[in-house]
Amino acid sequence: MKQIILTGDRPTGCLHVGHYVGSLKQRVELQNAGKYDEIYIMIADAQALTDNAEHPERVRHNIREVALDYVGSGIDPEKSVIFIQSTVPELHELTVYYMNLVTVARVQRNPTVKAEAAQKNFETRMPVGFFCYPISQAADITAFQATAVPVGEDQTPMLEQCREIVARFNAIYGETLVMPEIVLATNKVCLRLPGIDGKAKMSKSLGNCIYLSDESDVVREKVMSMFTDPKHIRVSDPGSLEGNPVFLYLDAFCKDEYFVEFLPEYATLDEMKAHYQRGGLGDVKVKKFLNQVLQEELAPIRKRRKQWEQREADLMEIVRQGCARAHEKAAETLSLVRHAMQIDYFS
Ligand code: ATP
Ligand code: MG
């Protein structure tokens, strides 16, 4: 069986370091490991419209930003197909068929839907499209016959729901759809990177992000303004690591070599953490170090992103071709689905 990746992001804003450690970085590693036969990376504009119906200009603008963030992060258009969701009509058709395989109660129980509905105050005025997006996500994944879906942890319930749809479809109509597996980051802190405000998730919609496209002085400002342990007032006070985003970001990004380069008084992050917990290590010093680490990590991404900005027409042409390839693949799957469902009347 072919090994195929499908993953993507909503064009609701530029991509941030949470996306990077939670999903993008891993996609690039999987892409470069060369173990996958096909890789599809989707800019989920139709899904973004489910909660941005009144702001199509926002979604349109962010297609460009997300595409730039992809190539900036190391997605290689020679190896990965970048495409826009709404240009593949098969995805919508599959969604409609899958709707019959899922109950309203099951979607209501989906923890991601619940959490996002609460965040967006959708409890009493939920757009039907938004409600159905776990189903459309199943369409996206299965249309590409994906075996692997590298995403952040918040997507786990979506993958579970997709797997249920696959199982039910295959049970009713015969073995047709490919069962996907979720691929999560191995570093636990990367599963759900908190915001710079210490909130549980860095999220475009919450405005608590360090973006991959932020200039270096913006990154520094954001880092220096980060939430830390509110009880750590004097340098001599013992500090807590729990829910302290500065240390969580170090967990996500720091390598021992950065200590050699920038802070040789510690050999490892554990040593630094122990000092913070004992007392005697100030937040400003930790933040300055985190800033240096992030600058090192983000500089090559920013540089590549800027190079692509100069070639925007080429990038849009790459995406256009990606849409055509995605359309072709999804059409193949749809014809299998139609056949299995006995609605291939004239073939
Ligand atoms: P929105 O608020 O518009 O939903 P978002 O920031 O949640 O935006 P998405 O486009 O919904 O971003 O998510 C894209 C991918 O990035 C998903 O795989 C998601 O799991 C992952 N992801 C998003 N935020 C984080 C985070 N803070 N940490 C780790 N992974 C994340
Ligand atoms: Mg999201």
mmCIF file of C-alpha atoms in Angstrom, residues 61-208:
data_model
loop_
_atom_site.group_PDB
_atom_site.id
_atom_site.type_symbol
_atom_site.label_atom_id
_atom_site.label_comp_id
_atom_site.label_asym_id
_atom_site.label_seq_id
_atom_site.Cartn_x
_atom_site.Cartn_y
_atom_site.Cartn_z
ATOM 1 C CA HIS A 61 -5.283 37.124 1.963
ATOM 2 C CA ASN A 62 -4.052 34.395 4.277
ATOM 3 C CA ILE A 63 -3.735 31.810 1.495
ATOM 4 C CA ARG A 64 -0.626 33.655 0.399
ATOM 5 C CA GLU A 65 0.701 33.938 3.948
ATOM 6 C CA VAL A 66 0.237 30.249 4.699
ATOM 7 C CA ALA A 67 1.811 29.222 1.392
ATOM 8 C CA LEU A 68 4.825 31.418 2.213
ATOM 9 C CA ASP A 69 5.013 29.939 5.719
ATOM 10 C CA TYR A 70 5.061 26.451 4.199
ATOM 11 C CA VAL A 71 7.931 27.026 1.847
ATOM 12 C CA GLY A 72 9.697 29.130 4.484
ATOM 13 C CA SER A 73 9.522 26.204 6.900
ATOM 14 C CA GLY A 74 11.031 23.843 4.386
ATOM 15 C CA ILE A 75 8.066 22.310 2.607
ATOM 16 C CA ASP A 76 9.550 21.507 -0.780
ATOM 17 C CA PRO A 77 7.106 21.867 -3.678
ATOM 18 C CA GLU A 78 9.108 19.240 -5.579
ATOM 19 C CA LYS A 79 8.239 16.699 -2.898
ATOM 20 C CA SER A 80 4.939 17.913 -1.471
ATOM 21 C CA VAL A 81 1.744 18.990 -3.223
ATOM 22 C CA ILE A 82 0.469 22.283 -1.785
ATOM 23 C CA PHE A 83 -3.158 22.950 -2.708
ATOM 24 C CA ILE A 84 -6.260 24.931 -1.758
ATOM 25 C CA GLN A 85 -9.195 22.982 -0.367
ATOM 26 C CA SER A 86 -12.058 24.755 -2.171
ATOM 27 C CA THR A 87 -10.526 24.024 -5.577
ATOM 28 C CA VAL A 88 -11.194 20.308 -5.093
ATOM 29 C CA PRO A 89 -14.973 19.884 -5.411
ATOM 30 C CA GLU A 90 -14.750 16.137 -4.706
ATOM 31 C CA LEU A 91 -14.102 17.003 -1.073
ATOM 32 C CA HIS A 92 -17.531 18.585 -0.788
ATOM 33 C CA GLU A 93 -19.256 15.660 -2.474
ATOM 34 C CA LEU A 94 -17.573 13.158 -0.151
ATOM 35 C CA THR A 95 -18.608 15.276 2.830
ATOM 36 C CA VAL A 96 -22.246 14.987 1.824
ATOM 37 C CA TYR A 97 -22.091 11.179 1.600
ATOM 38 C CA TYR A 98 -20.251 10.884 4.921
ATOM 39 C CA MET A 99 -22.906 13.043 6.616
ATOM 40 C CA ASN A 100 -25.197 10.044 6.459
ATOM 41 C CA LEU A 101 -22.766 7.956 8.475
ATOM 42 C CA VAL A 102 -22.507 10.247 11.501
ATOM 43 C CA THR A 103 -25.117 11.234 14.072
ATOM 44 C CA VAL A 104 -25.661 14.772 15.315
ATOM 45 C CA ALA A 105 -25.054 13.488 18.861
ATOM 46 C CA ARG A 106 -21.665 12.085 17.861
ATOM 47 C CA VAL A 107 -20.491 15.399 16.434
ATOM 48 C CA GLN A 108 -21.814 17.207 19.505
ATOM 49 C CA ARG A 109 -19.672 14.960 21.669
ATOM 50 C CA ASN A 110 -16.517 15.728 19.676
ATOM 51 C CA PRO A 111 -14.227 17.487 22.200
ATOM 52 C CA THR A 112 -12.550 19.671 19.570
ATOM 53 C CA VAL A 113 -15.909 20.899 18.286
ATOM 54 C CA LYS A 114 -17.000 21.579 21.867
ATOM 55 C CA ALA A 115 -13.842 23.474 22.778
ATOM 56 C CA GLU A 116 -13.799 25.558 19.610
ATOM 57 C CA ALA A 117 -17.532 26.295 19.809
ATOM 58 C CA ALA A 118 -17.047 27.585 23.356
ATOM 59 C CA GLN A 119 -14.063 29.675 22.293
ATOM 60 C CA LYS A 120 -16.089 31.234 19.465
ATOM 61 C CA ASN A 121 -19.346 31.614 21.475
ATOM 62 C CA PHE A 122 -21.087 29.317 19.020
ATOM 63 C CA GLU A 123 -23.098 27.367 21.616
ATOM 64 C CA THR A 124 -26.429 28.865 20.545
ATOM 65 C CA ARG A 125 -25.582 30.084 17.036
ATOM 66 C CA MET A 126 -23.442 27.391 15.514
ATOM 67 C CA PRO A 127 -23.116 27.595 11.713
ATOM 68 C CA VAL A 128 -24.052 24.204 10.245
ATOM 69 C CA GLY A 129 -20.863 24.261 8.187
ATOM 70 C CA PHE A 130 -18.782 24.660 11.324
ATOM 71 C CA PHE A 131 -20.697 21.863 13.027
ATOM 72 C CA CYS A 132 -19.962 19.556 10.096
ATOM 73 C CA TYR A 133 -16.283 20.214 9.823
ATOM 74 C CA PRO A 134 -15.186 16.958 11.495
ATOM 75 C CA ILE A 135 -17.025 15.283 8.642
ATOM 76 C CA SER A 136 -15.428 17.454 5.976
ATOM 77 C CA GLN A 137 -12.063 16.745 7.568
ATOM 78 C CA ALA A 138 -12.751 13.025 7.112
ATOM 79 C CA ALA A 139 -13.469 13.779 3.458
ATOM 80 C CA ASP A 140 -10.153 15.604 3.118
ATOM 81 C CA ILE A 141 -8.157 12.785 4.671
ATOM 82 C CA THR A 142 -9.834 9.923 2.829
ATOM 83 C CA ALA A 143 -9.938 11.689 -0.540
ATOM 84 C CA PHE A 144 -6.155 11.466 -0.642
ATOM 85 C CA GLN A 145 -6.131 7.909 0.715
ATOM 86 C CA ALA A 146 -3.899 9.219 3.477
ATOM 87 C CA THR A 147 -2.189 6.680 5.699
ATOM 88 C CA ALA A 148 -0.589 9.326 7.932
ATOM 89 C CA VAL A 149 -1.919 12.648 9.204
ATOM 90 C CA PRO A 150 0.681 14.750 11.048
ATOM 91 C CA VAL A 151 -1.234 17.294 13.154
ATOM 92 C CA GLY A 152 -1.285 18.904 16.596
ATOM 93 C CA GLU A 153 -2.859 17.155 19.539
ATOM 94 C CA ASP A 154 -6.057 19.239 19.358
ATOM 95 C CA GLN A 155 -6.877 17.286 16.209
ATOM 96 C CA THR A 156 -6.903 13.852 17.891
ATOM 97 C CA PRO A 157 -10.723 13.757 18.265
ATOM 98 C CA MET A 158 -11.024 14.706 14.582
ATOM 99 C CA LEU A 159 -8.866 11.778 13.569
ATOM 100 C CA GLU A 160 -10.896 9.453 15.784
ATOM 101 C CA GLN A 161 -14.087 10.626 14.160
ATOM 102 C CA CYS A 162 -12.541 10.177 10.720
ATOM 103 C CA ARG A 163 -11.494 6.623 11.572
ATOM 104 C CA GLU A 164 -15.059 5.847 12.655
ATOM 105 C CA ILE A 165 -16.384 7.137 9.356
ATOM 106 C CA VAL A 166 -13.881 5.021 7.441
ATOM 107 C CA ALA A 167 -14.812 1.911 9.424
ATOM 108 C CA ARG A 168 -18.516 2.504 8.941
ATOM 109 C CA PHE A 169 -18.193 3.272 5.240
ATOM 110 C CA ASN A 170 -16.136 0.140 4.630
ATOM 111 C CA ALA A 171 -18.530 -1.999 6.694
ATOM 112 C CA ILE A 172 -21.555 -0.855 4.680
ATOM 113 C CA TYR A 173 -20.156 -0.428 1.182
ATOM 114 C CA GLY A 174 -17.158 -2.775 1.218
ATOM 115 C CA GLU A 175 -13.454 -2.115 1.778
ATOM 116 C CA THR A 176 -12.879 1.178 -0.070
ATOM 117 C CA LEU A 177 -11.437 3.879 2.161
ATOM 118 C CA VAL A 178 -7.942 3.824 3.633
ATOM 119 C CA MET A 179 -7.697 3.890 7.446
ATOM 120 C CA PRO A 180 -5.495 6.843 8.484
ATOM 121 C CA GLU A 181 -3.177 7.085 11.490
ATOM 122 C CA ILE A 182 -2.474 10.279 13.377
ATOM 123 C CA VAL A 183 1.190 11.286 13.642
ATOM 124 C CA LEU A 184 1.899 13.419 16.691
ATOM 125 C CA ALA A 185 5.079 15.257 17.662
ATOM 126 C CA THR A 186 7.278 13.077 19.864
ATOM 127 C CA ASN A 187 8.288 15.964 22.143
ATOM 128 C CA LYS A 188 5.330 16.246 24.536
ATOM 129 C CA VAL A 189 5.441 20.010 24.907
ATOM 130 C CA CYS A 190 5.096 20.401 21.127
ATOM 131 C CA LEU A 191 1.714 18.687 21.103
ATOM 132 C CA ARG A 192 0.055 21.889 22.207
ATOM 133 C CA LEU A 193 2.323 24.866 22.595
ATOM 134 C CA PRO A 194 0.810 27.506 24.913
ATOM 135 C CA GLY A 195 0.452 31.162 23.945
ATOM 136 C CA ILE A 196 2.829 33.900 25.090
ATOM 137 C CA ASP A 197 0.044 34.864 27.521
ATOM 138 C CA GLY A 198 0.310 31.426 29.148
ATOM 139 C CA LYS A 199 -3.098 30.331 27.755
ATOM 140 C CA ALA A 200 -3.393 26.657 26.961
ATOM 141 C CA LYS A 201 -2.916 26.982 23.205
ATOM 142 C CA MET A 202 -1.102 29.373 20.960
ATOM 143 C CA SER A 203 -3.774 30.112 18.405
ATOM 144 C CA LYS A 204 -4.186 32.532 15.535
ATOM 145 C CA SER A 205 -7.671 33.311 16.795
ATOM 146 C CA LEU A 206 -6.461 34.150 20.316
ATOM 147 C CA GLY A 207 -3.791 36.686 19.324
ATOM 148 C CA ASN A 208 -1.126 35.156 21.587
#
